[in-house]
PDB file of C-alpha atoms in Angstrom:
ATOM      1  CA  MET X   1      10.202  -1.753  -4.146  1.00 86.00           C
ATOM      2  CA  ILE X   2       8.798   1.722  -3.340  1.00 93.00           C
ATOM      3  CA  LYS X   3      10.442   4.021  -0.807  1.00 94.00           C
ATOM      4  CA  VAL X   4       9.077   7.455   0.076  1.00 95.00           C
ATOM      5  CA  SER X   5      10.898   9.752   2.502  1.00 95.00           C
ATOM      6  CA  GLU X   6       9.588  13.142   3.672  1.00 95.00           C
ATOM      7  CA  LEU X   7       7.869  13.648   0.318  1.00 95.00           C
ATOM      8  CA  THR X   8       6.318  17.119   0.029  1.00 96.00           C
ATOM      9  CA  LYS X   9       4.447  19.033  -2.665  1.00 96.00           C
ATOM     10  CA  ARG X  10       3.492  22.694  -2.308  1.00 94.00           C
ATOM     11  CA  TYR X  11       1.439  24.900  -4.608  1.00 92.00           C
ATOM     12  CA  ALA X  12       1.990  28.555  -3.671  1.00 87.00           C
ATOM     13  CA  ARG X  13       0.429  28.748  -0.166  1.00 87.00           C
ATOM     14  CA  THR X  14      -1.136  25.284  -0.299  1.00 90.00           C
ATOM     15  CA  THR X  15       0.663  22.151   0.860  1.00 93.00           C
ATOM     16  CA  ALA X  16      -0.925  19.208  -0.946  1.00 93.00           C
ATOM     17  CA  VAL X  17       1.447  16.564   0.447  1.00 94.00           C
ATOM     18  CA  ASP X  18       3.239  17.236   3.709  1.00 94.00           C
ATOM     19  CA  HIS X  19       6.391  15.238   4.564  1.00 94.00           C
ATOM     20  CA  ILE X  20       4.973  11.735   4.136  1.00 95.00           C
ATOM     21  CA  SER X  21       7.154   8.618   4.419  1.00 95.00           C
ATOM     22  CA  PHE X  22       6.327   4.966   3.747  1.00 94.00           C
ATOM     23  CA  GLU X  23       7.674   1.811   2.116  1.00 92.00           C
ATOM     24  CA  VAL X  24       5.989  -0.860   0.011  1.00 91.00           C
ATOM     25  CA  GLU X  25       7.601  -4.285  -0.265  1.00 90.00           C
ATOM     26  CA  LYS X  26       7.844  -6.245  -3.505  1.00 88.00           C
ATOM     27  CA  GLY X  27       4.697  -8.182  -4.418  1.00 88.00           C
ATOM     28  CA  GLN X  28       2.384  -6.384  -1.983  1.00 89.00           C
ATOM     29  CA  ILE X  29      -1.045  -4.937  -2.738  1.00 91.00           C
ATOM     30  CA  VAL X  30      -1.370  -1.717  -0.764  1.00 92.00           C
ATOM     31  CA  GLY X  31      -4.540   0.322  -0.352  1.00 91.00           C
ATOM     32  CA  PHE X  32      -3.961   4.076  -0.562  1.00 90.00           C
ATOM     33  CA  LEU X  33      -6.801   5.859   1.210  1.00 86.00           C
ATOM     34  CA  GLY X  34      -7.848   9.354   2.159  1.00 83.00           C
ATOM     35  CA  PRO X  35     -10.753  11.814   1.912  1.00 81.00           C
ATOM     36  CA  ASN X  36     -11.202  13.959  -1.173  1.00 80.00           C
ATOM     37  CA  GLY X  37      -8.378  16.486  -1.326  1.00 82.00           C
ATOM     38  CA  ALA X  38      -6.146  14.449   0.988  1.00 85.00           C
ATOM     39  CA  GLY X  39      -3.240  14.353  -1.485  1.00 89.00           C
ATOM     40  CA  LYS X  40      -3.599  10.828  -2.901  1.00 89.00           C
ATOM     41  CA  THR X  41      -3.566  11.784  -6.575  1.00 88.00           C
ATOM     42  CA  THR X  42      -0.726  14.275  -6.046  1.00 91.00           C
ATOM     43  CA  THR X  43       1.343  11.537  -4.398  1.00 93.00           C
ATOM     44  CA  MET X  44       0.620   9.146  -7.267  1.00 91.00           C
ATOM     45  CA  ARG X  45       1.620  11.773  -9.818  1.00 91.00           C
ATOM     46  CA  MET X  46       4.933  12.287  -8.034  1.00 94.00           C
ATOM     47  CA  LEU X  47       5.591   8.541  -7.916  1.00 94.00           C
ATOM     48  CA  THR X  48       4.876   8.278 -11.656  1.00 92.00           C
ATOM     49  CA  CYS X  49       7.160  11.272 -12.398  1.00 93.00           C
ATOM     50  CA  PHE X  50       4.245  13.346 -13.692  1.00 91.00           C
ATOM     51  CA  LEU X  51       4.896  15.977 -11.006  1.00 93.00           C
ATOM     52  CA  PRO X  52       8.226  16.814  -9.332  1.00 94.00           C
ATOM     53  CA  PRO X  53       8.198  16.941  -5.530  1.00 95.00           C
ATOM     54  CA  THR X  54       8.955  20.213  -3.778  1.00 95.00           C
ATOM     55  CA  SER X  55      11.180  18.372  -1.315  1.00 95.00           C
ATOM     56  CA  GLY X  56      11.838  14.891  -0.007  1.00 95.00           C
ATOM     57  CA  ALA X  57      12.715  11.769  -1.966  1.00 95.00           C
ATOM     58  CA  ALA X  58      11.016   8.795  -3.591  1.00 95.00           C
ATOM     59  CA  SER X  59      12.323   5.774  -5.446  1.00 95.00           C
ATOM     60  CA  VAL X  60      10.625   3.034  -7.441  1.00 94.00           C
ATOM     61  CA  ALA X  61      12.390  -0.287  -8.065  1.00 90.00           C
ATOM     62  CA  GLY X  62      15.610   1.354  -6.886  1.00 91.00           C
ATOM     63  CA  PHE X  63      15.393   4.376  -9.228  1.00 95.00           C
ATOM     64  CA  ASP X  64      14.963   7.948  -7.992  1.00 95.00           C
ATOM     65  CA  VAL X  65      11.922   9.783  -9.357  1.00 94.00           C
ATOM     66  CA  LEU X  66      13.923  13.013  -9.786  1.00 93.00           C
ATOM     67  CA  GLU X  67      17.284  11.663 -10.908  1.00 94.00           C
ATOM     68  CA  GLN X  68      16.095   8.753 -13.111  1.00 95.00           C
ATOM     69  CA  PRO X  69      12.503   9.476 -14.205  1.00 93.00           C
ATOM     70  CA  MET X  70      12.725   7.498 -17.475  1.00 93.00           C
ATOM     71  CA  GLU X  71      13.885   4.376 -15.654  1.00 93.00           C
ATOM     72  CA  VAL X  72      11.003   4.784 -13.195  1.00 93.00           C
ATOM     73  CA  LYS X  73       8.465   5.161 -16.011  1.00 92.00           C
ATOM     74  CA  ARG X  74       9.729   1.977 -17.685  1.00 91.00           C
ATOM     75  CA  ARG X  75       8.909   0.047 -14.507  1.00 92.00           C
ATOM     76  CA  ILE X  76       5.497   1.529 -13.771  1.00 94.00           C
ATOM     77  CA  GLY X  77       2.045   0.765 -15.123  1.00 93.00           C
ATOM     78  CA  TYR X  78      -0.382   3.591 -14.332  1.00 92.00           C
ATOM     79  CA  LEU X  79      -4.158   3.624 -14.549  1.00 91.00           C
ATOM     80  CA  PRO X  80      -5.539   7.092 -13.742  1.00 87.00           C
ATOM     81  CA  GLU X  81      -9.129   7.499 -12.586  1.00 82.00           C
ATOM     82  CA  THR X  82     -10.122   8.384 -16.164  1.00 84.00           C
ATOM     83  CA  PRO X  83      -8.385   5.907 -18.530  1.00 88.00           C
ATOM     84  CA  PRO X  84      -6.215   7.669 -21.160  1.00 87.00           C
ATOM     85  CA  LEU X  85      -8.017   6.368 -24.241  1.00 94.00           C
ATOM     86  CA  TYR X  86      -8.355   7.619 -27.831  1.00 95.00           C
ATOM     87  CA  HIS X  87     -11.992   6.950 -28.682  1.00 94.00           C
ATOM     88  CA  GLU X  88     -11.422   6.900 -32.447  1.00 96.00           C
ATOM     89  CA  MET X  89      -9.054   3.913 -32.085  1.00 96.00           C
ATOM     90  CA  ARG X  90     -10.001   0.249 -31.846  1.00 96.00           C
ATOM     91  CA  ALA X  91      -8.977  -1.549 -28.653  1.00 96.00           C
ATOM     92  CA  THR X  92      -6.217  -3.641 -30.284  1.00 96.00           C
ATOM     93  CA  GLU X  93      -4.971  -0.652 -32.280  1.00 96.00           C
ATOM     94  CA  TYR X  94      -4.765   1.418 -29.100  1.00 97.00           C
ATOM     95  CA  LEU X  95      -2.891  -1.267 -27.159  1.00 97.00           C
ATOM     96  CA  GLN X  96      -0.417  -1.681 -30.031  1.00 96.00           C
ATOM     97  CA  PHE X  97       0.113   2.083 -30.056  1.00 96.00           C
ATOM     98  CA  VAL X  98       0.726   2.151 -26.288  1.00 95.00           C
ATOM     99  CA  GLY X  99       3.006  -0.885 -26.541  1.00 95.00           C
ATOM    100  CA  LYS X 100       5.208   0.859 -29.109  1.00 95.00           C
ATOM    101  CA  LEU X 101       5.440   3.908 -26.843  1.00 93.00           C
ATOM    102  CA  LYS X 102       6.655   1.536 -24.123  1.00 91.00           C
ATOM    103  CA  GLY X 103       9.346   0.050 -26.344  1.00 91.00           C
ATOM    104  CA  LEU X 104       7.619  -3.145 -27.483  1.00 93.00           C
ATOM    105  CA  SER X 105       7.735  -4.345 -31.090  1.00 93.00           C
ATOM    106  CA  GLY X 106       7.282  -7.315 -33.388  1.00 93.00           C
ATOM    107  CA  PRO X 107       6.136 -10.698 -32.029  1.00 94.00           C
ATOM    108  CA  ASP X 108       6.716  -9.549 -28.450  1.00 95.00           C
ATOM    109  CA  LEU X 109       4.231  -6.691 -28.904  1.00 96.00           C
ATOM    110  CA  LYS X 110       1.590  -9.004 -30.398  1.00 95.00           C
ATOM    111  CA  GLN X 111       2.048 -11.545 -27.599  1.00 96.00           C
ATOM    112  CA  ARG X 112       1.786  -8.862 -24.898  1.00 95.00           C
ATOM    113  CA  VAL X 113      -1.378  -7.401 -26.461  1.00 96.00           C
ATOM    114  CA  ASP X 114      -2.989 -10.850 -26.665  1.00 95.00           C
ATOM    115  CA  THR X 115      -2.064 -11.610 -23.047  1.00 93.00           C
ATOM    116  CA  ALA X 116      -3.363  -8.252 -21.764  1.00 93.00           C
ATOM    117  CA  CYS X 117      -6.647  -8.691 -23.666  1.00 93.00           C
ATOM    118  CA  GLU X 118      -7.123 -12.164 -22.217  1.00 92.00           C
ATOM    119  CA  ARG X 119      -6.242 -11.216 -18.628  1.00 87.00           C
ATOM    120  CA  CYS X 120      -8.516  -8.163 -18.668  1.00 87.00           C
ATOM    121  CA  ALA X 121     -11.380 -10.014 -20.416  1.00 86.00           C
ATOM    122  CA  ILE X 122     -11.603  -7.691 -23.421  1.00 92.00           C
ATOM    123  CA  THR X 123     -10.924 -10.243 -26.170  1.00 94.00           C
ATOM    124  CA  ASP X 124     -14.536 -10.035 -27.352  1.00 94.00           C
ATOM    125  CA  VAL X 125     -14.303  -6.247 -27.926  1.00 94.00           C
ATOM    126  CA  ARG X 126     -10.704  -5.958 -29.101  1.00 94.00           C
ATOM    127  CA  ASP X 127     -11.737  -4.944 -32.634  1.00 95.00           C
ATOM    128  CA  LYS X 128     -14.360  -2.387 -31.572  1.00 96.00           C
ATOM    129  CA  LEU X 129     -13.934   1.386 -31.401  1.00 97.00           C
ATOM    130  CA  LEU X 130     -13.135   2.561 -27.885  1.00 96.00           C
ATOM    131  CA  GLY X 131     -15.739   5.306 -28.202  1.00 94.00           C
ATOM    132  CA  LYS X 132     -18.426   2.643 -28.695  1.00 94.00           C
ATOM    133  CA  LEU X 133     -17.504   0.635 -25.596  1.00 92.00           C
ATOM    134  CA  SER X 134     -19.306   0.811 -22.255  1.00 88.00           C
ATOM    135  CA  LYS X 135     -17.575   2.530 -19.349  1.00 85.00           C
ATOM    136  CA  GLY X 136     -16.799  -0.842 -17.828  1.00 84.00           C
ATOM    137  CA  TYR X 137     -15.026  -2.083 -20.936  1.00 89.00           C
ATOM    138  CA  ARG X 138     -13.132   1.211 -21.288  1.00 91.00           C
ATOM    139  CA  GLN X 139     -11.936   0.751 -17.697  1.00 88.00           C
ATOM    140  CA  ARG X 140     -10.703  -2.742 -18.565  1.00 89.00           C
ATOM    141  CA  VAL X 141      -8.853  -1.454 -21.642  1.00 93.00           C
ATOM    142  CA  GLY X 142      -7.207   1.127 -19.379  1.00 92.00           C
ATOM    143  CA  LEU X 143      -6.084  -1.662 -17.045  1.00 90.00           C
ATOM    144  CA  ALA X 144      -4.798  -3.644 -20.035  1.00 93.00           C
ATOM    145  CA  GLN X 145      -2.552  -0.757 -21.114  1.00 94.00           C
ATOM    146  CA  ALA X 146      -1.207  -0.500 -17.550  1.00 93.00           C
ATOM    147  CA  ILE X 147      -0.066  -4.151 -17.457  1.00 93.00           C
ATOM    148  CA  LEU X 148       0.921  -4.343 -21.137  1.00 93.00           C
ATOM    149  CA  HIS X 149       4.692  -4.059 -20.622  1.00 92.00           C
ATOM    150  CA  ASN X 150       4.692  -6.307 -17.522  1.00 91.00           C
ATOM    151  CA  PRO X 151       5.832  -3.536 -15.139  1.00 92.00           C
ATOM    152  CA  ASP X 152       7.331  -4.072 -11.696  1.00 92.00           C
ATOM    153  CA  VAL X 153       4.875  -1.611 -10.129  1.00 93.00           C
ATOM    154  CA  LEU X 154       1.199  -0.931 -10.850  1.00 93.00           C
ATOM    155  CA  ILE X 155      -0.416   2.278  -9.633  1.00 93.00           C
ATOM    156  CA  LEU X 156      -4.187   2.066  -9.970  1.00 91.00           C
ATOM    157  CA  ASP X 157      -6.457   5.025  -9.258  1.00 87.00           C
ATOM    158  CA  GLU X 158     -10.071   3.881  -8.738  1.00 84.00           C
ATOM    159  CA  PRO X 159      -9.688   0.800 -11.014  1.00 85.00           C
ATOM    160  CA  THR X 160     -13.283  -0.423 -10.481  1.00 81.00           C
ATOM    161  CA  ALA X 161     -15.018   2.929 -10.994  1.00 74.00           C
ATOM    162  CA  GLY X 162     -18.111   2.500 -13.171  1.00 71.00           C
ATOM    163  CA  LEU X 163     -18.054  -1.307 -13.208  1.00 76.00           C
ATOM    164  CA  ASP X 164     -21.031  -3.503 -12.416  1.00 80.00           C
ATOM    165  CA  PRO X 165     -20.806  -5.994  -9.499  1.00 83.00           C
ATOM    166  CA  LYS X 166     -19.719  -8.876 -11.735  1.00 82.00           C
ATOM    167  CA  GLN X 167     -17.015  -6.777 -13.378  1.00 78.00           C
ATOM    168  CA  ILE X 168     -15.869  -5.499  -9.966  1.00 82.00           C
ATOM    169  CA  ASN X 169     -15.368  -9.064  -8.739  1.00 83.00           C
ATOM    170  CA  GLU X 170     -13.515  -9.984 -11.934  1.00 81.00           C
ATOM    171  CA  THR X 171     -11.254  -6.925 -11.603  1.00 81.00           C
ATOM    172  CA  ARG X 172     -10.554  -7.711  -7.944  1.00 84.00           C
ATOM    173  CA  ASP X 173      -9.590 -11.265  -8.896  1.00 85.00           C
ATOM    174  CA  LEU X 174      -7.319  -9.903 -11.639  1.00 82.00           C
ATOM    175  CA  ILE X 175      -5.601  -7.499  -9.233  1.00 85.00           C
ATOM    176  CA  LYS X 176      -5.101 -10.304  -6.707  1.00 85.00           C
ATOM    177  CA  SER X 177      -3.618 -12.523  -9.421  1.00 84.00           C
ATOM    178  CA  LEU X 178      -1.092  -9.790 -10.276  1.00 82.00           C
ATOM    179  CA  ALA X 179       0.279  -9.665  -6.714  1.00 80.00           C
ATOM    180  CA  GLY X 180       3.634 -11.323  -6.260  1.00 78.00           C
ATOM    181  CA  ASP X 181       4.761 -10.596  -9.798  1.00 79.00           C
ATOM    182  CA  HIS X 182       3.830  -6.930  -9.406  1.00 86.00           C
ATOM    183  CA  THR X 183       3.812  -4.451  -6.550  1.00 92.00           C
ATOM    184  CA  ILE X 184       0.439  -2.676  -6.562  1.00 92.00           C
ATOM    185  CA  ILE X 185      -0.745   0.602  -5.051  1.00 93.00           C
ATOM    186  CA  LEU X 186      -4.529   0.761  -5.200  1.00 90.00           C
ATOM    187  CA  SER X 187      -6.368   4.020  -4.550  1.00 86.00           C
ATOM    188  CA  THR X 188     -10.109   3.719  -4.002  1.00 78.00           C
ATOM    189  CA  HIS X 189     -13.025   5.108  -2.020  1.00 73.00           C
ATOM    190  CA  ILE X 190     -14.664   1.656  -1.846  1.00 73.00           C
ATOM    191  CA  LEU X 191     -13.394   0.536   1.543  1.00 75.00           C
ATOM    192  CA  PRO X 192     -14.752  -3.055   1.380  1.00 74.00           C
ATOM    193  CA  GLU X 193     -12.668  -3.395  -1.785  1.00 76.00           C
ATOM    194  CA  VAL X 194      -9.530  -2.608   0.207  1.00 82.00           C
ATOM    195  CA  GLU X 195     -10.494  -5.119   2.912  1.00 78.00           C
ATOM    196  CA  GLN X 196     -10.946  -7.862   0.300  1.00 80.00           C
ATOM    197  CA  THR X 197      -7.913  -7.030  -1.838  1.00 84.00           C
ATOM    198  CA  CYS X 198      -5.169  -5.401   0.236  1.00 86.00           C
ATOM    199  CA  LYS X 199      -3.026  -6.593   3.121  1.00 82.00           C
ATOM    200  CA  GLN X 200      -1.480  -3.206   3.906  1.00 88.00           C
ATOM    201  CA  VAL X 201      -3.157   0.198   4.072  1.00 89.00           C
ATOM    202  CA  ILE X 202      -1.742   3.718   3.835  1.00 91.00           C
ATOM    203  CA  ILE X 203      -4.084   6.505   4.990  1.00 88.00           C
ATOM    204  CA  ILE X 204      -3.429  10.206   4.462  1.00 88.00           C
ATOM    205  CA  SER X 205      -5.504  13.229   5.440  1.00 86.00           C
ATOM    206  CA  LYS X 206      -4.853  16.917   4.788  1.00 87.00           C
ATOM    207  CA  GLY X 207      -1.630  15.880   3.067  1.00 90.00           C
ATOM    208  CA  LYS X 208      -0.262  14.133   6.165  1.00 91.00           C
ATOM    209  CA  LEU X 209       0.289  10.443   6.769  1.00 90.00           C
ATOM    210  CA  VAL X 210      -2.050   9.263   9.543  1.00 86.00           C
ATOM    211  CA  ALA X 211      -1.556   5.486   9.349  1.00 84.00           C
ATOM    212  CA  THR X 212       0.374   2.782   7.533  1.00 87.00           C
ATOM    213  CA  ASP X 213      -0.195  -0.768   8.711  1.00 82.00           C
ATOM    214  CA  SER X 214      -1.860  -4.068   7.910  1.00 80.00           C
ATOM    215  CA  VAL X 215      -5.664  -4.202   7.868  1.00 74.00           C
ATOM    216  CA  SER X 216      -5.683  -6.549  10.886  1.00 72.00           C
ATOM    217  CA  ASN X 217      -3.410  -4.275  12.923  1.00 74.00           C
ATOM    218  CA  LEU X 218      -5.486  -1.222  12.047  1.00 74.00           C
ATOM    219  CA  ARG X 219      -8.587  -3.010  13.275  1.00 66.00           C
ATOM    220  CA  ALA X 220      -6.828  -3.774  16.555  1.00 62.00           C
ATOM    221  CA  ARG X 221      -5.793  -0.140  16.878  1.00 60.00           C
ATOM    222  CA  GLY X 222      -9.339   0.948  16.072  1.00 57.00           C
ATOM    223  CA  ARG X 223     -10.690  -1.121  18.946  1.00 55.00           C
ATOM    224  CA  GLY X 224      -8.103   0.324  21.336  1.00 51.00           C
ATOM    225  CA  ALA X 225      -9.114  -1.925  24.196  1.00 50.00           C
ATOM    226  CA  GLU X 226     -10.545  -5.359  23.471  1.00 68.00           C
ATOM    227  CA  SER X 227     -14.225  -5.257  22.599  1.00 80.00           C
ATOM    228  CA  VAL X 228     -16.466  -8.307  22.551  1.00 85.00           C
ATOM    229  CA  LEU X 229     -20.005  -8.854  21.345  1.00 88.00           C
ATOM    230  CA  VAL X 230     -22.251 -10.669  23.813  1.00 92.00           C
ATOM    231  CA  GLU X 231     -25.721 -11.962  22.924  1.00 93.00           C
ATOM    232  CA  VAL X 232     -27.840 -12.798  25.973  1.00 93.00           C
ATOM    233  CA  GLY X 233     -31.194 -14.603  25.864  1.00 92.00           C
ATOM    234  CA  SER X 234     -33.699 -16.101  28.273  1.00 85.00           C
ATOM    235  CA  ARG X 235     -35.704 -19.325  28.161  1.00 78.00           C
ATOM    236  CA  ASP X 236     -39.050 -17.606  28.741  1.00 75.00           C
ATOM    237  CA  GLY X 237     -38.335 -14.902  26.152  1.00 70.00           C
ATOM    238  CA  ALA X 238     -38.525 -12.095  28.710  1.00 79.00           C
ATOM    239  CA  LEU X 239     -35.231 -10.269  29.090  1.00 86.00           C
ATOM    240  CA  ASP X 240     -34.596  -6.965  30.850  1.00 89.00           C
ATOM    241  CA  ALA X 241     -31.852  -5.305  28.759  1.00 90.00           C
ATOM    242  CA  ILE X 242     -31.127  -2.758  31.480  1.00 91.00           C
ATOM    243  CA  ALA X 243     -30.602  -5.510  34.060  1.00 92.00           C
ATOM    244  CA  VAL X 244     -28.272  -7.359  31.696  1.00 93.00           C
ATOM    245  CA  ARG X 245     -26.228  -4.238  31.021  1.00 92.00           C
ATOM    246  CA  GLU X 246     -25.908  -3.440  34.734  1.00 93.00           C
ATOM    247  CA  ARG X 247     -24.839  -7.028  35.474  1.00 93.00           C
ATOM    248  CA  LEU X 248     -22.185  -7.009  32.761  1.00 92.00           C
ATOM    249  CA  GLU X 249     -20.847  -3.639  33.911  1.00 92.00           C
ATOM    250  CA  LYS X 250     -20.044  -5.189  37.305  1.00 91.00           C
ATOM    251  CA  VAL X 251     -17.675  -7.746  35.769  1.00 91.00           C
ATOM    252  CA  SER X 252     -14.045  -7.074  36.666  1.00 87.00           C
ATOM    253  CA  GLY X 253     -12.076  -5.533  33.791  1.00 84.00           C
ATOM    254  CA  VAL X 254     -15.117  -4.161  31.945  1.00 88.00           C
ATOM    255  CA  SER X 255     -14.978  -0.438  31.166  1.00 87.00           C
ATOM    256  CA  SER X 256     -18.283   0.003  29.302  1.00 88.00           C
ATOM    257  CA  VAL X 257     -21.330  -1.902  28.038  1.00 91.00           C
ATOM    258  CA  THR X 258     -23.413  -0.667  25.102  1.00 90.00           C
ATOM    259  CA  PHE X 259     -26.736  -2.112  23.979  1.00 91.00           C
ATOM    260  CA  ARG X 260     -26.498  -2.869  20.245  1.00 87.00           C
ATOM    261  CA  GLU X 261     -29.709  -4.473  19.036  1.00 89.00           C
ATOM    262  CA  LYS X 262     -32.692  -6.650  19.825  1.00 89.00           C
ATOM    263  CA  ARG X 263     -32.437 -10.053  18.166  1.00 87.00           C
ATOM    264  CA  GLN X 264     -34.854 -12.937  17.676  1.00 83.00           C
ATOM    265  CA  ASN X 265     -33.239 -15.007  20.435  1.00 81.00           C
ATOM    266  CA  GLY X 266     -32.120 -12.239  22.762  1.00 88.00           C
ATOM    267  CA  SER X 267     -30.271  -8.911  22.923  1.00 92.00           C
ATOM    268  CA  ALA X 268     -26.752  -8.040  21.769  1.00 91.00           C
ATOM    269  CA  PHE X 269     -24.330  -5.899  23.762  1.00 92.00           C
ATOM    270  CA  GLU X 270     -20.866  -4.599  22.965  1.00 88.00           C
ATOM    271  CA  VAL X 271     -18.591  -4.895  25.976  1.00 88.00           C
ATOM    272  CA  GLU X 272     -15.304  -2.986  26.036  1.00 84.00           C
ATOM    273  CA  ASN X 273     -12.595  -4.248  28.346  1.00 80.00           C
ATOM    274  CA  ARG X 274      -9.884  -2.123  29.842  1.00 76.00           C
ATOM    275  CA  LYS X 275      -6.583  -2.484  28.001  1.00 64.00           C
ATOM    276  CA  GLY X 276      -4.837  -5.678  29.037  1.00 56.00           C
ATOM    277  CA  ALA X 277      -7.933  -7.123  30.733  1.00 60.00           C
ATOM    278  CA  LEU X 278      -9.309 -10.438  29.470  1.00 65.00           C
ATOM    279  CA  ALA X 279     -12.852 -10.642  30.807  1.00 75.00           C
ATOM    280  CA  ARG X 280     -14.447 -13.190  28.488  1.00 82.00           C
ATOM    281  CA  GLY X 281     -14.530 -15.991  31.051  1.00 87.00           C
ATOM    282  CA  GLU X 282     -15.956 -13.683  33.730  1.00 90.00           C
ATOM    283  CA  LEU X 283     -18.576 -12.398  31.298  1.00 91.00           C
ATOM    284  CA  ALA X 284     -19.681 -15.939  30.463  1.00 92.00           C
ATOM    285  CA  ARG X 285     -19.947 -16.868  34.142  1.00 92.00           C
ATOM    286  CA  ALA X 286     -21.872 -13.699  34.951  1.00 93.00           C
ATOM    287  CA  VAL X 287     -24.478 -14.440  32.266  1.00 93.00           C
ATOM    288  CA  VAL X 288     -24.919 -18.105  33.236  1.00 93.00           C
ATOM    289  CA  GLN X 289     -25.036 -17.419  36.974  1.00 92.00           C
ATOM    290  CA  ALA X 290     -27.767 -14.839  36.414  1.00 92.00           C
ATOM    291  CA  GLY X 291     -29.889 -17.564  34.800  1.00 91.00           C
ATOM    292  CA  TRP X 292     -29.685 -16.226  31.276  1.00 93.00           C
ATOM    293  CA  ASP X 293     -28.630 -17.991  28.065  1.00 92.00           C
ATOM    294  CA  LEU X 294     -25.270 -17.099  26.554  1.00 93.00           C
ATOM    295  CA  ASN X 295     -26.073 -17.252  22.834  1.00 92.00           C
ATOM    296  CA  GLU X 296     -22.889 -15.637  21.503  1.00 90.00           C
ATOM    297  CA  LEU X 297     -19.541 -14.322  22.751  1.00 90.00           C
ATOM    298  CA  ARG X 298     -16.988 -13.176  20.182  1.00 83.00           C
ATOM    299  CA  PRO X 299     -14.608 -10.271  19.420  1.00 76.00           C
ATOM    300  CA  ALA X 300     -16.513  -7.247  18.150  1.00 71.00           C
ATOM    301  CA  SER X 301     -15.517  -6.523  14.567  1.00 63.00           C
ATOM    302  CA  VAL X 302     -14.344  -3.040  13.613  1.00 63.00           C
ATOM    303  CA  SER X 303     -14.809  -2.172   9.953  1.00 63.00           C
ATOM    304  CA  LEU X 304     -12.144  -0.416   7.929  1.00 65.00           C
ATOM    305  CA  GLU X 305     -14.659   2.382   7.339  1.00 66.00           C
ATOM    306  CA  GLU X 306     -14.917   3.030  11.091  1.00 68.00           C
ATOM    307  CA  ILE X 307     -11.128   3.107  11.391  1.00 71.00           C
ATOM    308  CA  PHE X 308     -10.838   5.367   8.337  1.00 71.00           C
ATOM    309  CA  LEU X 309     -13.354   7.829   9.779  1.00 71.00           C
ATOM    310  CA  GLN X 310     -11.711   7.781  13.199  1.00 68.00           C
ATOM    311  CA  LEU X 311      -8.201   8.459  11.887  1.00 70.00           C
ATOM    312  CA  THR X 312      -9.148  11.118   9.338  1.00 70.00           C
ATOM    313  CA  GLN X 313     -11.439  12.927  11.756  1.00 69.00           C
ATOM    314  CA  GLU X 314      -8.656  12.972  14.336  1.00 63.00           C
ATOM    315  CA  GLN X 315      -6.386  14.566  11.735  1.00 60.00           C
ATOM    316  CA  SER X 316      -9.057  17.117  10.808  1.00 60.00           C
ATOM    317  CA  ALA X 317      -9.573  17.968  14.475  1.00 58.00           C
ATOM    318  CA  ALA X 318      -5.823  18.366  14.947  1.00 60.00           C
ATOM    319  CA  SER X 319      -5.719  20.820  12.041  1.00 60.00           C
ATOM    320  CA  GLY X 320      -8.652  22.780  13.483  1.00 57.00           C
ATOM    321  CA  GLU X 321     -10.976  22.047  10.548  1.00 52.00           C
ATOM    322  CA  GLU X 322     -14.405  20.457  10.434  1.00 45.00           C
ATOM    323  CA  PRO X 323     -14.017  16.782   9.414  1.00 42.00           C
ATOM    324  CA  LYS X 324     -15.554  15.761   6.105  1.00 43.00           C
ATOM    325  CA  ALA X 325     -14.151  12.258   5.916  1.00 40.00           C
ATOM    326  CA  LYS X 326     -17.561  10.620   6.297  1.00 41.00           C
ATOM    327  CA  GLU X 327     -18.771  12.194   3.066  1.00 41.00           C
ATOM    328  CA  ALA X 328     -15.666  11.003   1.225  1.00 42.00           C
ATOM    329  CA  ALA X 329     -16.043   7.446   2.476  1.00 41.00           C
ATOM    330  CA  GLN X 330     -19.590   7.053   1.215  1.00 38.00           C
TER     331      GLN X 330
END
């Protein structure tokens, strides 16, 4: 549905997007991530034909963004970070205006406006002035205009910005419900939102593509070698964490053991195995044979935030600049 090949955008001496390539299949929800200034918005503007690329190629629904920009625009619904609203208009009036710009008319326009209002939960404010609405409702009206003409592709830039927790959950559910019928690119700084909504992730930093993969595969890459979490306890309540760590380090295949936290029933350790080594059985035997209780043994989870920081900091280090990805992810 979306194909990007060596896409590049330069401004004088600055390269905002540097030869990035990726593909998005029909019906997917893809998270588009990167620190501030990474080139996300520039890429979105090129895909929506707002900006021409300096070089490279991109197509949406089979239409080239340079050769057939009007055909691309007919198949895209775009929600920028700040919704493009006219505050002196009422919600319904605004959606009718946008619908006419998108080629809708008559009964079809009315039906599409009613459907968009219902799906975005703005029916109760449809006759109110946009300037009088809360930020959350304005965000929903912006989403309604993006889906109004039932586009093949939705490009959403921070769609839950300014929403309260209930509205965020409702918007996430709406975005999930749109998958399948629509291909969605979702840009956000809220990484848990990507984990809950997206199956594929594209990460860029300093204008370069640093990763494109499923969330599960990125987590596996983030671990590198297999890491497991081991909670060890003792019947008398007395447990020497140093002794436990030293015992676990002696297990064949283990490369490192890190104390994580003291818990009510024992102590938790993260054990990293050398690549290709499966040491879970040996770890369990080592704990039991030492006379301790094995309270828990499971794969150590790696959050998308940790992966994001790792990949973007690696890119910053490669470019010789001080990484600032942690600030952007917060």
